[in-house]
């Protein structure tokens, strides 16, 4: 037996390689036949797997899976999986001679890729490692949003597949919300609780990561459209029950996250949803729902105010982390933005580079470490600081192109796919506060969730359009050698 064990150990690497090879072959086969079945596992990773351990006091807090393998591959393995799924979907569409769905975001993402290539070239000239120029702390995650948008449009081609995707997001949001509420009630909530662990706020919360609240918002939007659209009576009793459960569980999960950006974003998302509901039902929901929502928000806000220690009384206490004992009335967050803005004004056209750090970051308590100066709490200013005016223009272009498209398209979508389109628009509205005062772009999970939101309205329009016939291959006319004109 002792002589046999070394052979087992020596064979493990070979078995792993063989297993990965078989899995890759099976994956390619599935991707060529049913590309969407490669998309579902990928989405589940971003739906259910946390992306940060910030605020966790555990000594051995788990490291994010989204960065695994990046030391050798420059990017996380999950992104390379998504790129492989895109290649399968692209080849499958080519075999069927299906035209690429329309999307006015393509030129903007192409410009982002060109801008990233320019920063890589500048890094090489400045003797900066390429890995630092391509790091998530820059803006490479924005370029990785484009393959996911394209993959969603290539993998879901019919209205039935779009309805299947809507139900998938609905169930994923319900399961995640149920997990968060159950952990909140029984196990003390999310262990990544920066409020309790670092700011002495004795509260427990469902999810600290904003992406979990974003998933709840997507599911909430789909459930609301499913319940309150004109054809709601045609839905089966089972799915109406699931929609009601999702509506309540996801809204409660967002409220108990105790994140101000999530509360404000959820109100903005609800406004987007309300405008896509028939006017009569909209009025009924406002009369019945506004008092309930207002009471719930007041309850959690008062509860949070009551737990604040050392930051005064009254509504101003909600800004407890906007005040700093070290800098007096000027908070560390405001000081962070001030220092970054000064560097942007010093380099308005080129920025400090994707790898750059702004001056004075060492004075910020959470920036005084090896990753200090690479990020700041404003997604918009982060892009302007790293890329200068070119990146700011591209970011504004992507947002404007999406808003113009969504405003025109959501009015014309059929009811069975309207939920997907509204969910995408509501998700982007939900993320507005995080784009302004959060750190979305250095986070792989956040940018991929943003890409999903961008893709959903385009997907809904593509599947609702009349089916396009496969493109015929033009063949030159060849005269038969034995046929003579009459």
GROMACS .gro file of C-alpha atoms in nm:
model
  486
    1UNK     CA    1   0.000   0.000   0.000
    2UNK     CA    2   0.282   0.237   0.086
    3UNK     CA    3   0.438   0.169  -0.254
    4UNK     CA    4   0.108   0.244  -0.428
    5UNK     CA    5   0.040   0.585  -0.268
    6UNK     CA    6   0.331   0.771  -0.437
    7UNK     CA    7   0.195   0.666  -0.779
    8UNK     CA    8  -0.143   0.809  -0.682
    9UNK     CA    9   0.013   1.139  -0.576
   10UNK     CA   10   0.227   1.160  -0.890
   11UNK     CA   11  -0.076   1.096  -1.109
   12UNK     CA   12  -0.292   1.373  -0.956
   13UNK     CA   13  -0.154   1.652  -1.180
   14UNK     CA   14  -0.213   1.438  -1.488
   15UNK     CA   15  -0.563   1.352  -1.375
   16UNK     CA   16  -0.633   1.723  -1.321
   17UNK     CA   17  -0.508   1.806  -1.671
   18UNK     CA   18  -0.716   1.524  -1.824
   19UNK     CA   19  -1.023   1.635  -1.630
   20UNK     CA   20  -0.983   1.996  -1.738
   21UNK     CA   21  -0.936   1.887  -2.100
   22UNK     CA   22  -1.253   1.678  -2.095
   23UNK     CA   23  -1.444   1.962  -1.928
   24UNK     CA   24  -1.318   2.206  -2.191
   25UNK     CA   25  -1.429   1.979  -2.476
   26UNK     CA   26  -1.771   1.933  -2.319
   27UNK     CA   27  -1.798   2.306  -2.256
   28UNK     CA   28  -1.714   2.391  -2.616
   29UNK     CA   29  -1.972   2.141  -2.738
   30UNK     CA   30  -2.241   2.286  -2.513
   31UNK     CA   31  -2.140   2.639  -2.607
   32UNK     CA   32  -2.169   2.572  -2.979
   33UNK     CA   33  -2.511   2.409  -2.943
   34UNK     CA   34  -2.666   2.606  -2.652
   35UNK     CA   35  -2.450   2.911  -2.569
   36UNK     CA   36  -2.686   3.034  -2.298
   37UNK     CA   37  -2.608   2.727  -2.084
   38UNK     CA   38  -2.254   2.861  -2.047
   39UNK     CA   39  -2.392   3.201  -1.947
   40UNK     CA   40  -2.606   3.082  -1.656
   41UNK     CA   41  -2.317   2.943  -1.443
   42UNK     CA   42  -2.116   3.257  -1.513
   43UNK     CA   43  -2.401   3.481  -1.398
   44UNK     CA   44  -2.455   3.272  -1.086
   45UNK     CA   45  -2.095   3.335  -0.983
   46UNK     CA   46  -2.152   3.710  -0.986
   47UNK     CA   47  -2.500   3.679  -0.837
   48UNK     CA   48  -2.411   3.465  -0.536
   49UNK     CA   49  -2.037   3.492  -0.465
   50UNK     CA   50  -1.922   3.787  -0.255
   51UNK     CA   51  -1.646   4.001  -0.398
   52UNK     CA   52  -1.490   4.156  -0.087
   53UNK     CA   53  -1.396   4.079   0.270
   54UNK     CA   54  -1.370   4.448   0.366
   55UNK     CA   55  -1.514   4.500   0.713
   56UNK     CA   56  -1.460   4.137   0.814
   57UNK     CA   57  -1.261   4.091   1.135
   58UNK     CA   58  -1.185   3.724   1.069
   59UNK     CA   59  -0.814   3.652   1.058
   60UNK     CA   60  -0.848   3.420   0.759
   61UNK     CA   61  -1.116   3.605   0.562
   62UNK     CA   62  -1.160   3.448   0.220
   63UNK     CA   63  -0.994   3.616  -0.075
   64UNK     CA   64  -1.210   3.712  -0.370
   65UNK     CA   65  -1.234   3.444  -0.639
   66UNK     CA   66  -1.256   3.713  -0.905
   67UNK     CA   67  -0.882   3.778  -0.882
   68UNK     CA   68  -0.771   3.413  -0.874
   69UNK     CA   69  -0.508   3.338  -1.136
   70UNK     CA   70  -0.444   3.704  -1.213
   71UNK     CA   71  -0.080   3.672  -1.114
   72UNK     CA   72  -0.011   3.453  -1.417
   73UNK     CA   73  -0.299   3.542  -1.650
   74UNK     CA   74  -0.320   3.919  -1.580
   75UNK     CA   75  -0.696   3.876  -1.528
   76UNK     CA   76  -0.915   3.646  -1.323
   77UNK     CA   77  -1.001   3.299  -1.453
   78UNK     CA   78  -1.372   3.386  -1.453
   79UNK     CA   79  -1.312   3.655  -1.715
   80UNK     CA   80  -1.126   3.412  -1.940
   81UNK     CA   81  -1.415   3.168  -1.901
   82UNK     CA   82  -1.653   3.443  -2.015
   83UNK     CA   83  -1.431   3.518  -2.314
   84UNK     CA   84  -1.432   3.149  -2.408
   85UNK     CA   85  -1.812   3.142  -2.382
   86UNK     CA   86  -1.825   3.449  -2.609
   87UNK     CA   87  -1.608   3.272  -2.869
   88UNK     CA   88  -1.846   2.973  -2.865
   89UNK     CA   89  -2.151   3.197  -2.900
   90UNK     CA   90  -1.989   3.392  -3.182
   91UNK     CA   91  -1.900   3.074  -3.373
   92UNK     CA   92  -2.250   2.933  -3.315
   93UNK     CA   93  -2.406   3.250  -3.454
   94UNK     CA   94  -2.172   3.231  -3.753
   95UNK     CA   95  -2.277   2.872  -3.826
   96UNK     CA   96  -2.641   2.979  -3.825
   97UNK     CA   97  -2.558   3.292  -4.028
   98UNK     CA   98  -2.741   3.509  -3.775
   99UNK     CA   99  -2.671   3.882  -3.791
  100UNK     CA  100  -2.528   4.051  -3.482
  101UNK     CA  101  -2.802   4.228  -3.281
  102UNK     CA  102  -2.798   4.607  -3.298
  103UNK     CA  103  -2.617   4.785  -3.013
  104UNK     CA  104  -2.512   5.150  -3.015
  105UNK     CA  105  -2.256   5.084  -2.739
  106UNK     CA  106  -2.008   4.906  -2.968
  107UNK     CA  107  -1.815   5.216  -3.088
  108UNK     CA  108  -1.785   5.344  -2.733
  109UNK     CA  109  -1.640   5.019  -2.598
  110UNK     CA  110  -1.405   5.002  -2.898
  111UNK     CA  111  -1.282   5.348  -2.804
  112UNK     CA  112  -1.227   5.226  -2.447
  113UNK     CA  113  -1.013   4.940  -2.581
  114UNK     CA  114  -0.808   5.186  -2.786
  115UNK     CA  115  -0.762   5.410  -2.483
  116UNK     CA  116  -0.646   5.113  -2.273
  117UNK     CA  117  -0.397   5.016  -2.545
  118UNK     CA  118  -0.265   5.372  -2.540
  119UNK     CA  119  -0.213   5.355  -2.163
  120UNK     CA  120  -0.034   5.020  -2.197
  121UNK     CA  121   0.196   5.175  -2.458
  122UNK     CA  122   0.264   5.473  -2.232
  123UNK     CA  123   0.339   5.233  -1.943
  124UNK     CA  124   0.595   5.047  -2.153
  125UNK     CA  125   0.765   5.374  -2.245
  126UNK     CA  126   0.767   5.480  -1.880
  127UNK     CA  127   0.914   5.143  -1.767
  128UNK     CA  128   0.596   5.058  -1.577
  129UNK     CA  129   0.502   4.687  -1.572
  130UNK     CA  130   0.219   4.605  -1.813
  131UNK     CA  131   0.040   4.421  -1.532
  132UNK     CA  132   0.006   4.748  -1.342
  133UNK     CA  133  -0.145   4.923  -1.645
  134UNK     CA  134  -0.394   4.638  -1.691
  135UNK     CA  135  -0.475   4.601  -1.321
  136UNK     CA  136  -0.838   4.636  -1.206
  137UNK     CA  137  -0.736   4.947  -1.012
  138UNK     CA  138  -0.718   5.126  -1.347
  139UNK     CA  139  -1.000   5.100  -1.598
  140UNK     CA  140  -0.943   4.763  -1.767
  141UNK     CA  141  -1.265   4.632  -1.610
  142UNK     CA  142  -1.462   4.868  -1.835
  143UNK     CA  143  -1.312   4.702  -2.143
  144UNK     CA  144  -1.412   4.361  -2.003
  145UNK     CA  145  -1.773   4.479  -1.990
  146UNK     CA  146  -1.797   4.470  -2.371
  147UNK     CA  147  -1.757   4.090  -2.415
  148UNK     CA  148  -2.035   4.023  -2.161
  149UNK     CA  149  -2.274   4.265  -2.335
  150UNK     CA  150  -2.198   4.094  -2.665
  151UNK     CA  151  -2.226   3.746  -2.512
  152UNK     CA  152  -2.574   3.821  -2.374
  153UNK     CA  153  -2.693   3.938  -2.716
  154UNK     CA  154  -2.544   3.636  -2.893
  155UNK     CA  155  -2.657   3.369  -2.646
  156UNK     CA  156  -3.025   3.466  -2.609
  157UNK     CA  157  -3.192   3.484  -2.949
  158UNK     CA  158  -3.563   3.409  -2.899
  159UNK     CA  159  -3.840   3.546  -2.681
  160UNK     CA  160  -3.873   3.215  -2.503
  161UNK     CA  161  -3.504   3.227  -2.412
  162UNK     CA  162  -3.547   3.586  -2.291
  163UNK     CA  163  -3.840   3.483  -2.070
  164UNK     CA  164  -3.626   3.199  -1.939
  165UNK     CA  165  -3.352   3.449  -1.851
  166UNK     CA  166  -3.603   3.672  -1.672
  167UNK     CA  167  -3.723   3.381  -1.460
  168UNK     CA  168  -3.362   3.286  -1.389
  169UNK     CA  169  -3.280   3.636  -1.257
  170UNK     CA  170  -3.607   3.638  -1.060
  171UNK     CA  171  -3.527   3.309  -0.885
  172UNK     CA  172  -3.160   3.399  -0.831
  173UNK     CA  173  -3.262   3.723  -0.662
  174UNK     CA  174  -3.521   3.549  -0.447
  175UNK     CA  175  -3.273   3.282  -0.330
  176UNK     CA  176  -3.006   3.542  -0.254
  177UNK     CA  177  -3.252   3.760  -0.063
  178UNK     CA  178  -3.381   3.460   0.134
  179UNK     CA  179  -3.022   3.370   0.225
  180UNK     CA  180  -2.946   3.725   0.336
  181UNK     CA  181  -3.262   3.757   0.544
  182UNK     CA  182  -3.214   3.413   0.703
  183UNK     CA  183  -2.853   3.491   0.795
  184UNK     CA  184  -2.963   3.830   0.930
  185UNK     CA  185  -3.229   3.672   1.150
  186UNK     CA  186  -3.033   3.370   1.277
  187UNK     CA  187  -2.658   3.427   1.238
  188UNK     CA  188  -2.619   3.799   1.299
  189UNK     CA  189  -2.610   3.912   0.937
  190UNK     CA  190  -2.321   3.969   0.698
  191UNK     CA  191  -1.979   3.921   0.864
  192UNK     CA  192  -1.842   4.190   0.630
  193UNK     CA  193  -2.004   4.453   0.850
  194UNK     CA  194  -1.786   4.761   0.833
  195UNK     CA  195  -2.039   4.963   1.033
  196UNK     CA  196  -2.028   4.736   1.339
  197UNK     CA  197  -1.666   4.620   1.311
  198UNK     CA  198  -1.496   4.950   1.224
  199UNK     CA  199  -1.739   5.234   1.294
  200UNK     CA  200  -1.894   5.120   1.625
  201UNK     CA  201  -2.247   5.111   1.480
  202UNK     CA  202  -2.419   4.825   1.661
  203UNK     CA  203  -2.638   4.710   1.375
  204UNK     CA  204  -2.652   4.392   1.171
  205UNK     CA  205  -2.712   4.400   0.800
  206UNK     CA  206  -2.812   4.162   0.523
  207UNK     CA  207  -2.541   4.239   0.265
  208UNK     CA  208  -2.263   4.495   0.271
  209UNK     CA  209  -2.166   4.438  -0.094
  210UNK     CA  210  -2.370   4.672  -0.313
  211UNK     CA  211  -2.396   4.407  -0.583
  212UNK     CA  212  -2.622   4.189  -0.371
  213UNK     CA  213  -2.862   4.480  -0.339
  214UNK     CA  214  -2.831   4.532  -0.715
  215UNK     CA  215  -2.933   4.171  -0.779
  216UNK     CA  216  -3.231   4.219  -0.547
  217UNK     CA  217  -3.326   4.530  -0.746
  218UNK     CA  218  -3.311   4.342  -1.077
  219UNK     CA  219  -3.534   4.067  -0.939
  220UNK     CA  220  -3.766   4.327  -0.785
  221UNK     CA  221  -3.808   4.503  -1.121
  222UNK     CA  222  -3.890   4.179  -1.305
  223UNK     CA  223  -4.138   4.079  -1.033
  224UNK     CA  224  -4.307   4.421  -1.038
  225UNK     CA  225  -4.355   4.417  -1.414
  226UNK     CA  226  -4.478   4.058  -1.396
  227UNK     CA  227  -4.740   4.149  -1.134
  228UNK     CA  228  -4.857   4.495  -1.238
  229UNK     CA  229  -4.847   4.492  -1.617
  230UNK     CA  230  -5.168   4.480  -1.819
  231UNK     CA  231  -5.137   4.106  -1.891
  232UNK     CA  232  -5.060   4.011  -1.529
  233UNK     CA  233  -5.380   3.803  -1.507
  234UNK     CA  234  -5.247   3.574  -1.778
  235UNK     CA  235  -4.954   3.463  -1.560
  236UNK     CA  236  -4.978   3.127  -1.389
  237UNK     CA  237  -5.063   3.121  -1.021
  238UNK     CA  238  -4.723   2.967  -0.940
  239UNK     CA  239  -4.523   3.248  -1.101
  240UNK     CA  240  -4.747   3.516  -0.951
  241UNK     CA  241  -4.677   3.364  -0.609
  242UNK     CA  242  -4.303   3.360  -0.677
  243UNK     CA  243  -4.322   3.722  -0.793
  244UNK     CA  244  -4.499   3.832  -0.474
  245UNK     CA  245  -4.239   3.654  -0.260
  246UNK     CA  246  -3.960   3.814  -0.460
  247UNK     CA  247  -4.114   4.159  -0.435
  248UNK     CA  248  -4.129   4.146  -0.056
  249UNK     CA  249  -3.804   3.963   0.014
  250UNK     CA  250  -3.582   4.172  -0.215
  251UNK     CA  251  -3.722   4.505  -0.095
  252UNK     CA  252  -3.672   4.404   0.269
  253UNK     CA  253  -3.321   4.281   0.193
  254UNK     CA  254  -3.223   4.618   0.044
  255UNK     CA  255  -3.373   4.807   0.338
  256UNK     CA  256  -3.182   4.596   0.591
  257UNK     CA  257  -2.853   4.647   0.409
  258UNK     CA  258  -2.832   4.981   0.597
  259UNK     CA  259  -2.645   5.136   0.305
  260UNK     CA  260  -2.749   5.487   0.213
  261UNK     CA  261  -2.637   5.442  -0.146
  262UNK     CA  262  -2.858   5.131  -0.171
  263UNK     CA  263  -3.159   5.316  -0.024
  264UNK     CA  264  -3.125   5.611  -0.262
  265UNK     CA  265  -3.055   5.383  -0.558
  266UNK     CA  266  -3.358   5.168  -0.479
  267UNK     CA  267  -3.582   5.476  -0.478
  268UNK     CA  268  -3.443   5.578  -0.819
  269UNK     CA  269  -3.496   5.225  -0.952
  270UNK     CA  270  -3.853   5.223  -0.821
  271UNK     CA  271  -3.918   5.547  -1.009
  272UNK     CA  272  -3.799   5.385  -1.333
  273UNK     CA  273  -4.025   5.085  -1.271
  274UNK     CA  274  -4.327   5.303  -1.193
  275UNK     CA  275  -4.305   5.483  -1.526
  276UNK     CA  276  -4.332   5.151  -1.710
  277UNK     CA  277  -4.651   5.046  -1.530
  278UNK     CA  278  -4.993   5.149  -1.669
  279UNK     CA  279  -5.108   5.486  -1.532
  280UNK     CA  280  -5.410   5.351  -1.343
  281UNK     CA  281  -5.210   5.085  -1.160
  282UNK     CA  282  -4.932   5.335  -1.103
  283UNK     CA  283  -5.171   5.560  -0.913
  284UNK     CA  284  -5.302   5.266  -0.711
  285UNK     CA  285  -4.950   5.158  -0.620
  286UNK     CA  286  -4.850   5.509  -0.521
  287UNK     CA  287  -5.152   5.547  -0.293
  288UNK     CA  288  -5.104   5.204  -0.137
  289UNK     CA  289  -4.726   5.168  -0.148
  290UNK     CA  290  -4.582   5.510  -0.067
  291UNK     CA  291  -4.699   5.513   0.298
  292UNK     CA  292  -4.561   5.162   0.348
  293UNK     CA  293  -4.228   5.240   0.185
  294UNK     CA  294  -4.201   5.569   0.371
  295UNK     CA  295  -4.268   5.400   0.703
  296UNK     CA  296  -4.011   5.128   0.633
  297UNK     CA  297  -3.743   5.380   0.534
  298UNK     CA  298  -3.821   5.594   0.839
  299UNK     CA  299  -3.792   5.290   1.066
  300UNK     CA  300  -3.451   5.178   0.940
  301UNK     CA  301  -3.322   5.536   0.927
  302UNK     CA  302  -3.427   5.605   1.287
  303UNK     CA  303  -3.279   5.272   1.392
  304UNK     CA  304  -2.950   5.364   1.231
  305UNK     CA  305  -2.952   5.711   1.389
  306UNK     CA  306  -3.015   5.559   1.729
  307UNK     CA  307  -2.711   5.331   1.693
  308UNK     CA  308  -2.465   5.603   1.595
  309UNK     CA  309  -2.211   5.680   1.863
  310UNK     CA  310  -1.996   5.985   1.890
  311UNK     CA  311  -2.128   6.172   1.589
  312UNK     CA  312  -2.399   6.395   1.726
  313UNK     CA  313  -2.774   6.365   1.719
  314UNK     CA  314  -3.047   6.408   1.463
  315UNK     CA  315  -3.045   6.354   1.086
  316UNK     CA  316  -2.687   6.482   1.064
  317UNK     CA  317  -2.582   6.155   1.227
  318UNK     CA  318  -2.647   5.979   0.897
  319UNK     CA  319  -2.328   6.151   0.782
  320UNK     CA  320  -2.122   5.994   1.059
  321UNK     CA  321  -1.849   5.885   0.819
  322UNK     CA  322  -1.846   6.225   0.651
  323UNK     CA  323  -1.694   6.377   0.964
  324UNK     CA  324  -1.341   6.313   1.083
  325UNK     CA  325  -1.183   6.380   1.419
  326UNK     CA  326  -0.847   6.393   1.249
  327UNK     CA  327  -0.936   6.665   0.999
  328UNK     CA  328  -1.216   6.840   1.185
  329UNK     CA  329  -1.509   6.941   0.964
  330UNK     CA  330  -1.329   6.819   0.653
  331UNK     CA  331  -1.389   6.444   0.637
  332UNK     CA  332  -1.146   6.186   0.507
  333UNK     CA  333  -1.379   6.107   0.218
  334UNK     CA  334  -1.403   6.473   0.120
  335UNK     CA  335  -1.028   6.512   0.165
  336UNK     CA  336  -0.976   6.208  -0.059
  337UNK     CA  337  -1.187   6.365  -0.334
  338UNK     CA  338  -1.013   6.699  -0.289
  339UNK     CA  339  -0.667   6.546  -0.331
  340UNK     CA  340  -0.776   6.343  -0.636
  341UNK     CA  341  -0.942   6.646  -0.795
  342UNK     CA  342  -0.623   6.847  -0.752
  343UNK     CA  343  -0.427   6.580  -0.940
  344UNK     CA  344  -0.690   6.569  -1.215
  345UNK     CA  345  -0.670   6.947  -1.260
  346UNK     CA  346  -0.292   6.912  -1.282
  347UNK     CA  347  -0.325   6.651  -1.563
  348UNK     CA  348  -0.662   6.726  -1.729
  349UNK     CA  349  -0.587   6.580  -2.073
  350UNK     CA  350  -0.382   6.270  -1.995
  351UNK     CA  351  -0.470   6.185  -1.635
  352UNK     CA  352  -0.220   6.017  -1.404
  353UNK     CA  353  -0.231   5.690  -1.597
  354UNK     CA  354  -0.413   5.365  -1.530
  355UNK     CA  355  -0.135   5.269  -1.286
  356UNK     CA  356  -0.102   5.611  -1.119
  357UNK     CA  357  -0.156   5.712  -0.756
  358UNK     CA  358  -0.276   6.057  -0.657
  359UNK     CA  359  -0.058   6.275  -0.437
  360UNK     CA  360  -0.124   6.285  -0.064
  361UNK     CA  361  -0.314   5.958  -0.040
  362UNK     CA  362  -0.104   5.860   0.265
  363UNK     CA  363  -0.302   6.105   0.478
  364UNK     CA  364  -0.619   5.895   0.429
  365UNK     CA  365  -0.647   5.623   0.693
  366UNK     CA  366  -0.780   5.350   0.459
  367UNK     CA  367  -0.534   5.445   0.183
  368UNK     CA  368  -0.215   5.411   0.387
  369UNK     CA  369  -0.130   5.061   0.260
  370UNK     CA  370   0.019   4.887  -0.044
  371UNK     CA  371  -0.296   4.956  -0.251
  372UNK     CA  372  -0.324   5.316  -0.135
  373UNK     CA  373  -0.388   5.584  -0.396
  374UNK     CA  374  -0.507   5.337  -0.659
  375UNK     CA  375  -0.879   5.393  -0.593
  376UNK     CA  376  -1.110   5.654  -0.447
  377UNK     CA  377  -1.474   5.685  -0.346
  378UNK     CA  378  -1.612   5.827  -0.668
  379UNK     CA  379  -1.638   5.622  -0.983
  380UNK     CA  380  -1.672   5.929  -1.205
  381UNK     CA  381  -1.371   6.106  -1.054
  382UNK     CA  382  -1.174   5.778  -1.060
  383UNK     CA  383  -1.209   5.762  -1.439
  384UNK     CA  384  -1.134   6.131  -1.483
  385UNK     CA  385  -0.826   6.102  -1.261
  386UNK     CA  386  -0.686   5.793  -1.434
  387UNK     CA  387  -0.764   5.886  -1.796
  388UNK     CA  388  -0.822   6.261  -1.804
  389UNK     CA  389  -1.084   6.417  -2.028
  390UNK     CA  390  -1.077   6.137  -2.291
  391UNK     CA  391  -1.201   5.881  -2.040
  392UNK     CA  392  -1.456   6.123  -1.893
  393UNK     CA  393  -1.595   6.183  -2.242
  394UNK     CA  394  -1.614   5.810  -2.314
  395UNK     CA  395  -1.791   5.743  -1.984
  396UNK     CA  396  -2.043   6.017  -2.057
  397UNK     CA  397  -2.087   5.877  -2.409
  398UNK     CA  398  -2.170   5.526  -2.285
  399UNK     CA  399  -2.422   5.664  -2.035
  400UNK     CA  400  -2.588   5.896  -2.287
  401UNK     CA  401  -2.606   5.626  -2.556
  402UNK     CA  402  -2.773   5.386  -2.312
  403UNK     CA  403  -3.018   5.646  -2.176
  404UNK     CA  404  -3.127   5.753  -2.525
  405UNK     CA  405  -3.172   5.392  -2.633
  406UNK     CA  406  -3.360   5.287  -2.318
  407UNK     CA  407  -3.588   5.591  -2.325
  408UNK     CA  408  -3.692   5.512  -2.682
  409UNK     CA  409  -3.706   5.134  -2.649
  410UNK     CA  410  -3.884   5.066  -2.320
  411UNK     CA  411  -4.202   5.222  -2.457
  412UNK     CA  412  -4.224   4.970  -2.741
  413UNK     CA  413  -4.126   4.639  -2.580
  414UNK     CA  414  -4.394   4.366  -2.563
  415UNK     CA  415  -4.515   4.278  -2.211
  416UNK     CA  416  -4.348   3.935  -2.195
  417UNK     CA  417  -3.995   4.080  -2.230
  418UNK     CA  418  -4.059   4.424  -2.082
  419UNK     CA  419  -3.940   4.304  -1.742
  420UNK     CA  420  -3.588   4.241  -1.874
  421UNK     CA  421  -3.561   4.585  -2.031
  422UNK     CA  422  -3.697   4.761  -1.723
  423UNK     CA  423  -3.466   4.558  -1.497
  424UNK     CA  424  -3.161   4.677  -1.691
  425UNK     CA  425  -3.265   5.042  -1.676
  426UNK     CA  426  -3.365   5.016  -1.309
  427UNK     CA  427  -3.032   4.848  -1.228
  428UNK     CA  428  -2.837   5.135  -1.384
  429UNK     CA  429  -3.053   5.388  -1.196
  430UNK     CA  430  -2.986   5.196  -0.875
  431UNK     CA  431  -2.610   5.225  -0.930
  432UNK     CA  432  -2.608   5.603  -0.978
  433UNK     CA  433  -2.516   5.677  -0.613
  434UNK     CA  434  -2.238   5.417  -0.623
  435UNK     CA  435  -2.102   5.568  -0.945
  436UNK     CA  436  -2.089   5.906  -0.774
  437UNK     CA  437  -1.959   5.817  -0.426
  438UNK     CA  438  -1.855   5.451  -0.450
  439UNK     CA  439  -1.573   5.244  -0.600
  440UNK     CA  440  -1.740   5.051  -0.886
  441UNK     CA  441  -1.474   5.038  -1.156
  442UNK     CA  442  -1.188   4.866  -0.965
  443UNK     CA  443  -1.430   4.582  -0.876
  444UNK     CA  444  -1.472   4.297  -1.123
  445UNK     CA  445  -1.808   4.192  -0.981
  446UNK     CA  446  -1.953   4.543  -0.998
  447UNK     CA  447  -1.845   4.611  -1.355
  448UNK     CA  448  -1.976   4.276  -1.477
  449UNK     CA  449  -2.310   4.342  -1.306
  450UNK     CA  450  -2.316   4.683  -1.474
  451UNK     CA  451  -2.251   4.513  -1.808
  452UNK     CA  452  -2.546   4.281  -1.746
  453UNK     CA  453  -2.769   4.581  -1.679
  454UNK     CA  454  -2.649   4.746  -1.999
  455UNK     CA  455  -2.720   4.434  -2.203
  456UNK     CA  456  -3.076   4.360  -2.086
  457UNK     CA  457  -3.267   4.633  -2.278
  458UNK     CA  458  -3.076   4.556  -2.600
  459UNK     CA  459  -3.148   4.185  -2.553
  460UNK     CA  460  -3.519   4.253  -2.497
  461UNK     CA  461  -3.539   4.458  -2.815
  462UNK     CA  462  -3.344   4.204  -3.019
  463UNK     CA  463  -3.572   3.912  -2.929
  464UNK     CA  464  -3.891   4.116  -2.977
  465UNK     CA  465  -3.800   4.220  -3.331
  466UNK     CA  466  -3.925   4.002  -3.620
  467UNK     CA  467  -3.702   3.699  -3.668
  468UNK     CA  468  -3.437   3.772  -3.924
  469UNK     CA  469  -3.373   3.513  -4.189
  470UNK     CA  470  -3.022   3.367  -4.195
  471UNK     CA  471  -2.794   3.551  -4.429
  472UNK     CA  472  -2.758   3.363  -4.755
  473UNK     CA  473  -2.412   3.318  -4.895
  474UNK     CA  474  -2.391   3.489  -5.232
  475UNK     CA  475  -2.263   3.255  -5.505
  476UNK     CA  476  -2.146   3.374  -5.847
  477UNK     CA  477  -2.350   3.256  -6.142
  478UNK     CA  478  -2.163   2.994  -6.345
  479UNK     CA  479  -2.277   2.907  -6.700
  480UNK     CA  480  -2.321   2.538  -6.771
  481UNK     CA  481  -2.071   2.431  -7.040
  482UNK     CA  482  -2.330   2.224  -7.230
  483UNK     CA  483  -2.606   2.484  -7.233
  484UNK     CA  484  -2.619   2.718  -7.531
  485UNK     CA  485  -2.846   3.024  -7.536
  486UNK     CA  486  -3.140   2.979  -7.765
   0.00000   0.00000   0.00000
